XYZ file of C-alpha atoms in Angstrom:
426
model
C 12.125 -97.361 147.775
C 12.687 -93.908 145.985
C 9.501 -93.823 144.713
C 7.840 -94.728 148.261
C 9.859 -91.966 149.650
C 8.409 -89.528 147.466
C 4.765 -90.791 147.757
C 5.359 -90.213 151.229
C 6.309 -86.854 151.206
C 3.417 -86.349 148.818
C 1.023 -87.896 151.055
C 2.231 -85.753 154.155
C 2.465 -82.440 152.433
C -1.215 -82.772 151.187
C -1.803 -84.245 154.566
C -0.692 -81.083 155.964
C -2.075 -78.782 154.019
C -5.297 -80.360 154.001
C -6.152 -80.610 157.599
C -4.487 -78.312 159.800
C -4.503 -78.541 163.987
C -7.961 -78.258 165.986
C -7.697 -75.056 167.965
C -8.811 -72.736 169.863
C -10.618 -69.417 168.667
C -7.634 -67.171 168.823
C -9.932 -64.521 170.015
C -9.522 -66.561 173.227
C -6.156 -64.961 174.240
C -2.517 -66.641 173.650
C -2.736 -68.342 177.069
C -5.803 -70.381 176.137
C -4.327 -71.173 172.174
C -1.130 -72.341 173.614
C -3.067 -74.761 175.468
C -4.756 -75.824 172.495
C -1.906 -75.510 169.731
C 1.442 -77.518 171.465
C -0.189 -80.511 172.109
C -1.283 -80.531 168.675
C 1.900 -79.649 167.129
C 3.341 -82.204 164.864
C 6.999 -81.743 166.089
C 5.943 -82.341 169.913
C 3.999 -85.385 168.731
C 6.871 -86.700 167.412
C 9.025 -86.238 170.671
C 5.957 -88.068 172.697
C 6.223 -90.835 170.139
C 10.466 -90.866 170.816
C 9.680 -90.580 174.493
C 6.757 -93.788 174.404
C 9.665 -96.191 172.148
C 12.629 -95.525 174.696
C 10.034 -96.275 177.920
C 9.431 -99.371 175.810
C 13.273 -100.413 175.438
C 13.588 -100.552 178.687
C 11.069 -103.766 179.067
C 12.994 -105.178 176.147
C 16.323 -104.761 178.130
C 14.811 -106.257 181.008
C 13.227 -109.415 179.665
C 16.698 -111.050 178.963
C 17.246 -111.887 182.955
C 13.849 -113.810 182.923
C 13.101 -117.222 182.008
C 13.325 -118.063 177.903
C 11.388 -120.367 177.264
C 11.660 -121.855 172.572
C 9.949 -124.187 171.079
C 10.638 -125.679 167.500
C 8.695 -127.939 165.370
C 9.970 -129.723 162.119
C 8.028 -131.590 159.724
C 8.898 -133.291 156.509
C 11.237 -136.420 156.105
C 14.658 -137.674 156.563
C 16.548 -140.069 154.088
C 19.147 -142.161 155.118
C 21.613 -143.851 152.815
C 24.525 -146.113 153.142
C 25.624 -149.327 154.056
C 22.996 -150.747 150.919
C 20.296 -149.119 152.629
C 17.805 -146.502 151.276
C 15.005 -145.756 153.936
C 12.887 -142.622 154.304
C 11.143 -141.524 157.311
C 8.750 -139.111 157.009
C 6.533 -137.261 160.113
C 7.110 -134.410 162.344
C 9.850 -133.588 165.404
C 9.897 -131.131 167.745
C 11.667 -129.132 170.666
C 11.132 -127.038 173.768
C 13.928 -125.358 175.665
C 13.649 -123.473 179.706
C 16.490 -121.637 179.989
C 17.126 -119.378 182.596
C 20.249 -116.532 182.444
C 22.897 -116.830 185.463
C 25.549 -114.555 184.515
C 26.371 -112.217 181.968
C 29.840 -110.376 183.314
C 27.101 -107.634 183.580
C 25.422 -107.288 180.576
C 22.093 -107.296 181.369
C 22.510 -104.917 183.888
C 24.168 -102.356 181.410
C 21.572 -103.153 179.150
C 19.036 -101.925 181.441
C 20.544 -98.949 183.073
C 21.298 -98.017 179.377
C 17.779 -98.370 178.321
C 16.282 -96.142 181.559
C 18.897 -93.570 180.651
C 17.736 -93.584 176.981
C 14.512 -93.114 178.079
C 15.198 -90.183 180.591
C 16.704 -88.508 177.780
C 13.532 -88.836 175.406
C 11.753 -87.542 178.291
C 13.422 -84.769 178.601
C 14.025 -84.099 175.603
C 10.177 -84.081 175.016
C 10.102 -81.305 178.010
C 12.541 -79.566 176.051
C 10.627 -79.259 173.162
C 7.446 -78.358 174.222
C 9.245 -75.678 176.007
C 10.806 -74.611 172.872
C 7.243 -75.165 170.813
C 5.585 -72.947 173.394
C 8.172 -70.226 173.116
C 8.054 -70.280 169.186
C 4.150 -70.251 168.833
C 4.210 -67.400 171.099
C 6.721 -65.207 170.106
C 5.203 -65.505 166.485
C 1.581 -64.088 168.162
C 3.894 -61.300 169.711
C 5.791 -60.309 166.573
C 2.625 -60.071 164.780
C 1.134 -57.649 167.085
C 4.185 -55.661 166.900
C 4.772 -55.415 163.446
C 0.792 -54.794 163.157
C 0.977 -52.139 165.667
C 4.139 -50.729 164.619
C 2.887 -50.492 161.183
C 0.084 -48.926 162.400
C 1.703 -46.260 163.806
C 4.033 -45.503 160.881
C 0.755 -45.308 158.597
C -0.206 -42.450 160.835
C 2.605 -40.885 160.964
C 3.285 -40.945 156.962
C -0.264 -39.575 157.013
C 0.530 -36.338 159.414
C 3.688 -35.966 157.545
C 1.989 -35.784 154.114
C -0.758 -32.935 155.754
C 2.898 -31.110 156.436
C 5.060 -31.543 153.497
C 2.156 -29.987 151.949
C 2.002 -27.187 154.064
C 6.060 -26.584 153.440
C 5.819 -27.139 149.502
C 3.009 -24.147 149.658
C 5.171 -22.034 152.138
C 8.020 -22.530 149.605
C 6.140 -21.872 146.333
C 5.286 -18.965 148.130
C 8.591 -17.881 149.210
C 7.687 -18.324 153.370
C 10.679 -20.343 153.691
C 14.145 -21.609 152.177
C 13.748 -24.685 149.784
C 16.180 -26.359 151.620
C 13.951 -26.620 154.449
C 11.891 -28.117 152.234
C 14.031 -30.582 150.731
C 15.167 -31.613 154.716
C 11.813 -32.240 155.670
C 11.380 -34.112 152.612
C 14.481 -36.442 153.410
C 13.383 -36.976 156.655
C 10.065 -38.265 155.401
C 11.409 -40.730 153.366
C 13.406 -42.134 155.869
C 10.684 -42.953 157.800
C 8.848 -44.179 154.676
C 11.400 -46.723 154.053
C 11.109 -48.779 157.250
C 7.115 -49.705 155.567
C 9.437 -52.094 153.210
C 11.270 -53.654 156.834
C 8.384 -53.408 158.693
C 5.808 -55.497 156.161
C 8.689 -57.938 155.502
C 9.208 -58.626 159.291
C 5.322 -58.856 159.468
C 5.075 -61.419 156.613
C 7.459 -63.656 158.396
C 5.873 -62.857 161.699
C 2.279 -64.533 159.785
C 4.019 -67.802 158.000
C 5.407 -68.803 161.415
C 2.241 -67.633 163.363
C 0.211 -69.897 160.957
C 2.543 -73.136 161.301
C 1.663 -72.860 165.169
C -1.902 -71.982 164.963
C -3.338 -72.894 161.729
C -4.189 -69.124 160.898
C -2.732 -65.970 159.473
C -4.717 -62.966 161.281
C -3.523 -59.865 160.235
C -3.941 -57.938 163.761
C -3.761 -59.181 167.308
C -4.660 -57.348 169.965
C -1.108 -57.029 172.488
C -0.606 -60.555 174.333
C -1.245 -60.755 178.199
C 2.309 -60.688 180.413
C 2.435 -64.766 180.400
C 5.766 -64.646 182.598
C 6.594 -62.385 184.938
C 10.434 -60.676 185.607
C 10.109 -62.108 189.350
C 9.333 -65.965 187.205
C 12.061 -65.356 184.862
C 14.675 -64.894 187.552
C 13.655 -67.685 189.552
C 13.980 -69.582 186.506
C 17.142 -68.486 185.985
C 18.652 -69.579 189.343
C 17.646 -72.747 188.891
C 19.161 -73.018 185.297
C 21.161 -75.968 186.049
C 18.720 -78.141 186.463
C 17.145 -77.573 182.705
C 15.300 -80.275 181.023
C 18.394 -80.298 177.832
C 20.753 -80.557 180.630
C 19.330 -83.947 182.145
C 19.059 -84.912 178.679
C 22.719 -84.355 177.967
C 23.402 -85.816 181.923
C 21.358 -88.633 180.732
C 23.250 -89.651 177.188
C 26.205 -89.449 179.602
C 24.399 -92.510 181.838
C 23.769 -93.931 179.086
C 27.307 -94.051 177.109
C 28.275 -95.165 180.250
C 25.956 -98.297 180.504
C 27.212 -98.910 176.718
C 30.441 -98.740 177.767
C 29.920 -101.216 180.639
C 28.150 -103.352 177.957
C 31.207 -103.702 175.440
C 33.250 -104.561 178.649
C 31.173 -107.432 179.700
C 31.867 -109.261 176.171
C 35.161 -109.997 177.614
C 33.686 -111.960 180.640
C 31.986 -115.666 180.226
C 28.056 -116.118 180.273
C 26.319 -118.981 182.140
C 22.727 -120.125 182.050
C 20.820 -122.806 183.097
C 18.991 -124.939 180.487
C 16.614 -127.501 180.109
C 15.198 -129.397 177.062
C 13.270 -131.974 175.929
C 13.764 -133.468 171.805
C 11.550 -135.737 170.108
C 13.116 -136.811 166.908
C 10.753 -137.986 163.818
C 11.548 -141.905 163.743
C 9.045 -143.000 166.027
C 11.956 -146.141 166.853
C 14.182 -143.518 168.375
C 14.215 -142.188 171.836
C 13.016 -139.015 172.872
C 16.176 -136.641 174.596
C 15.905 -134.627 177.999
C 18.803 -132.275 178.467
C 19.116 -130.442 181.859
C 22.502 -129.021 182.888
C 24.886 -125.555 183.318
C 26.486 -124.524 180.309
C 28.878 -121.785 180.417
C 29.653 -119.521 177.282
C 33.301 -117.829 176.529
C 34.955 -116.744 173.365
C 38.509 -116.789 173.535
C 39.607 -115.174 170.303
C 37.794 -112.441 168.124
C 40.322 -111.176 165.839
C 40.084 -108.058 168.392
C 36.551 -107.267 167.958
C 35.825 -106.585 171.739
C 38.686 -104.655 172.327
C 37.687 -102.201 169.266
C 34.506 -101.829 170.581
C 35.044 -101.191 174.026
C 37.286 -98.187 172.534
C 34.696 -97.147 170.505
C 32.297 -97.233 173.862
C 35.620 -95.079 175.530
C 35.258 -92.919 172.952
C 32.058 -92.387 173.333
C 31.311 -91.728 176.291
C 33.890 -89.203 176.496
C 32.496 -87.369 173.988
C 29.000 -87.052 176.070
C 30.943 -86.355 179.139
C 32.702 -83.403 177.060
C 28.916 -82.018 175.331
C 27.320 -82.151 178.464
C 29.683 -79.783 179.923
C 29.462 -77.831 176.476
C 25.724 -77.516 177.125
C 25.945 -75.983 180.485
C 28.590 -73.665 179.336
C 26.555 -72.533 176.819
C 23.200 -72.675 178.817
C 24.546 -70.355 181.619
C 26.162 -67.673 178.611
C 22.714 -67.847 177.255
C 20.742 -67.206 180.379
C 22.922 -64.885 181.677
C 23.084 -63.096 177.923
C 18.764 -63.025 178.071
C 19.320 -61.744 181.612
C 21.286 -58.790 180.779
C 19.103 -57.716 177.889
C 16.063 -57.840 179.972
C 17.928 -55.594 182.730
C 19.155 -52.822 179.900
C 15.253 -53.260 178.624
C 13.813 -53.047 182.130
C 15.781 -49.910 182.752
C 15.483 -47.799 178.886
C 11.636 -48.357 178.582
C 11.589 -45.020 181.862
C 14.006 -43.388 179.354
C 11.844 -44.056 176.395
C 8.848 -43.132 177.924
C 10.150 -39.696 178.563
C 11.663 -39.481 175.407
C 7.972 -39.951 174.117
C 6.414 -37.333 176.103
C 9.314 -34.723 175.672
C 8.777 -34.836 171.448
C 5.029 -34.875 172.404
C 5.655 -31.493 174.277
C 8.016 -30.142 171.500
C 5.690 -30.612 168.773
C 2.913 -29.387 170.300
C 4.997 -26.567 171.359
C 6.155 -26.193 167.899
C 2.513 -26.418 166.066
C 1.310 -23.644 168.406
C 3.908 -21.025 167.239
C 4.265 -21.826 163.887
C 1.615 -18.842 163.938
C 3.854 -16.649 165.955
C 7.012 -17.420 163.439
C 8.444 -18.460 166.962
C 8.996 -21.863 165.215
C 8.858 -23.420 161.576
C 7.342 -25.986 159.815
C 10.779 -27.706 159.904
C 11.138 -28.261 163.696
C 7.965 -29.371 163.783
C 8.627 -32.018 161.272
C 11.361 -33.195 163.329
C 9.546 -33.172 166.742
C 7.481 -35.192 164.613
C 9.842 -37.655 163.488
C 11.835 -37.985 166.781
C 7.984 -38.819 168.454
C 7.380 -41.428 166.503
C 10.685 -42.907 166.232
C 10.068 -42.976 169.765
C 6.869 -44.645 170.013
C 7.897 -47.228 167.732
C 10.756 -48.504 169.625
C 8.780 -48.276 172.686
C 6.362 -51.249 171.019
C 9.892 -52.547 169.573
C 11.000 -52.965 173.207
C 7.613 -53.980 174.996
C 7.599 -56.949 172.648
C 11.619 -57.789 172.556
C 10.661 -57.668 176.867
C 7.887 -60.497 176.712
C 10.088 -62.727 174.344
C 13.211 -62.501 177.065
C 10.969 -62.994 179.357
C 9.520 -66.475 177.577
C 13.035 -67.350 175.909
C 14.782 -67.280 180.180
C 12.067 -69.776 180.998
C 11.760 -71.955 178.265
C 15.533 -72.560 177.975
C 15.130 -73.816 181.608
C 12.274 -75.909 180.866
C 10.002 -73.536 183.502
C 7.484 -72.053 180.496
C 5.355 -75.142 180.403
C 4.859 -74.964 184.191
C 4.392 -71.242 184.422
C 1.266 -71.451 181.583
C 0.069 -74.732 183.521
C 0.757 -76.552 179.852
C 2.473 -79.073 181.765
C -0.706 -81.499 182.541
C -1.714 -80.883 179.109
C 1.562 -81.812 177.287
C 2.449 -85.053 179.759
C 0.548 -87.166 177.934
């Protein structure tokens, strides 16, 4: 078995790397290769898969209150002995049973209701991760336009700050200025410099996640479409209780219950009706019908039913108890998101000002550097405090749209607000 568990791996990762997902152009938009790249997604398959076994458990639950009907054949020989005798009979007997369930103290019943619950659960629980899919797959697209525009952006600053320091380093040589200007500008430079390192290490991540979701690694993309709206997300929001992981966690409740319920009915007797009909292999002896009520009760178990039926106590107070540790930590989370997106919503006017106020300084600043009504130095920082300024602007566009998607996948809205939901029911 440990060397079929390895094959297997084996198989799958070759599997995997040899034939990735059928999608969509990605020149399409992220609208259109979400459409194409959750249904395909291995982990959502898997959760369809879960979802198709539980529907199927409840049948199996069911078929126990309908009619039974066995058969048995036997061929070979009997030998009988004794009494100076020594005879062997030789041919073929058989059997066919009808029986039909009366009572089961409930068992049945539990059995079923458990079974619907289970599969409630696997449905939502699929809803909840193609919500989560969808969310992932896009916020990779989003962080790699960021970090491709924000790199961008730093590659033309580092640029205009190179054209400067040289300017300074000639000033200097030439006495213009103080060589600690120099060295300040310098500092400031690197600073900026640095953040390459962050930046390409945030974009490299950004690309391996972006390719497990759409079976390519682009470099660039241009900036994603709005795919939820701040009116969406707060709609969403209200209606957080009602989140596909909560009616999963509602549902294992149900469904500890029914097990509960189960374990209880041991304790009770079972009746059935039954009907047979024997027909032994000596030819000389008669053939037996059997029609009657026979009743079932144990009436010692060395405390087996009692143990369980703790065990189901247990249980089921430990669903009660994460279902109400779910919505606790559902409502901190949504209400966490929603406070974020309000201090976003209400910087980005701060940010865009802060933009156009270093725009105005250093242009200010470049057009009396002639004038010696400013230096190279302020300019530098103008500069730096622009682009700082523009980058966190992108920063912030992008940490916007994944709020926005994170509030309505973790109430199971995303799907529906992309219309994914007719492509991921089935």
């Amino acid at each position: 078995m440990s060397e079929k568990i390895t094959l297997t791996l084996a198989d799958s990762g070759q599997a995997e790397a040899g034939a990735g997902p059928a999608l969509a152009p990605l020149n399409v938009g992220l609208r259109a290769a979400l459409h194409a790249a959750v249904p395909a997604n291995s982990g959502y398959k898997a959760a369809v898969a879960n979802e198709a076994d539980a529907l199927s458990q409840t049948g199996v639950a069911d078929s126990v209150r309908r009619p039974q009907l066995r058969g048995n054949v036997t061929a070979g020989g009997i030998r009988e002995t004794g009494n100076g005798s020594n005879t062997t009979t030789t041919g073929a007997s058989g059997g066919i049973s009808l029986a039909q369930l009366v009572y089961d103290g409930g068992e049945s019943k539990a059995s079923v209701n458990g079974a619907t619950a289970m599969a409630l659960a696997a449905r939502a629980d699929r809803q909840v991760r193609a919500n989560e899919i969808t969310a992932e797959a896009a916020r990779a697209w989003i962080d790699v336009w960021q970090f491709s525009a924000r790199n961008s952006l730093l590659h033309a600053c580092s640029s205009e700050m190179e054209m400067l320091l040289s300017q300074i380093e000639r000033m200097a040589s030439n006495g213009m200025i103080d060589r600690n200007a120099l060295d300040s500008a310098r500092r400031q430079i690197v600073d900026i410099t640095l953040e390459k390192t962050r930046l390409q290490a945030g974009m490299s991540d950004a690309r391996i996640r972006f390719k497990h979701y759409f079976g390519e690694s682009p470099e660039s993309l241009p900036r994603p479409d709005e795919l939820v709206s701040l009116a969406q997300a707060r709609t969403a929001a209200a209606d957080w209780r009602q989140a596909p992981s909560l009616q999963r966690s509602a549902a294992e409740v149900l469904q500890a219950a029914s097990a509960l319920e189960a374990a209880k009915s041991a304790l009770r007797p079972k009746a059935r009706l039954q009907a047979g009909v024997t027909s032994p292999m000596k030819t000389t002896d008669s053939t037996d019908v059997s029609i009657g009520l026979m009743v079932d009760y144990t009436f010692g178990d060395g405390g087996r039913r009692r143990a369980q039926i703790d065990g189901a106590k247990a249980r089921a107070e430990a669903a009660k108890a994460q279902l109400s540790d779910s919505q606790m930590t559902l409502e901190a989370r949504v209400e966490s998101a929603l406070t974020q997106l309000a201090l976003i919503e209400s910087s980005m006017p701060l940010v865009r000002e802060q933009i156009r106020l270093s725009g105005s300084e250093s242009k200010t600043a470049r057009s009396q550097i002639t004038t010696g009504q400013s230096n190279l130095r302020q300019l530098v920082e103008a500069e730096i405090e622009n682009y700082r300024a523009r980058d966190r602007q992108i920063a912030m566009q992008a940490e916007r749209q994944i709020l926005l998607l994170s509030i309505a996948a973790m109430t199971g809205k995303l799907t529906e607000f992309l219309g994914l939901d007719s492509a991921v029911t089935h």
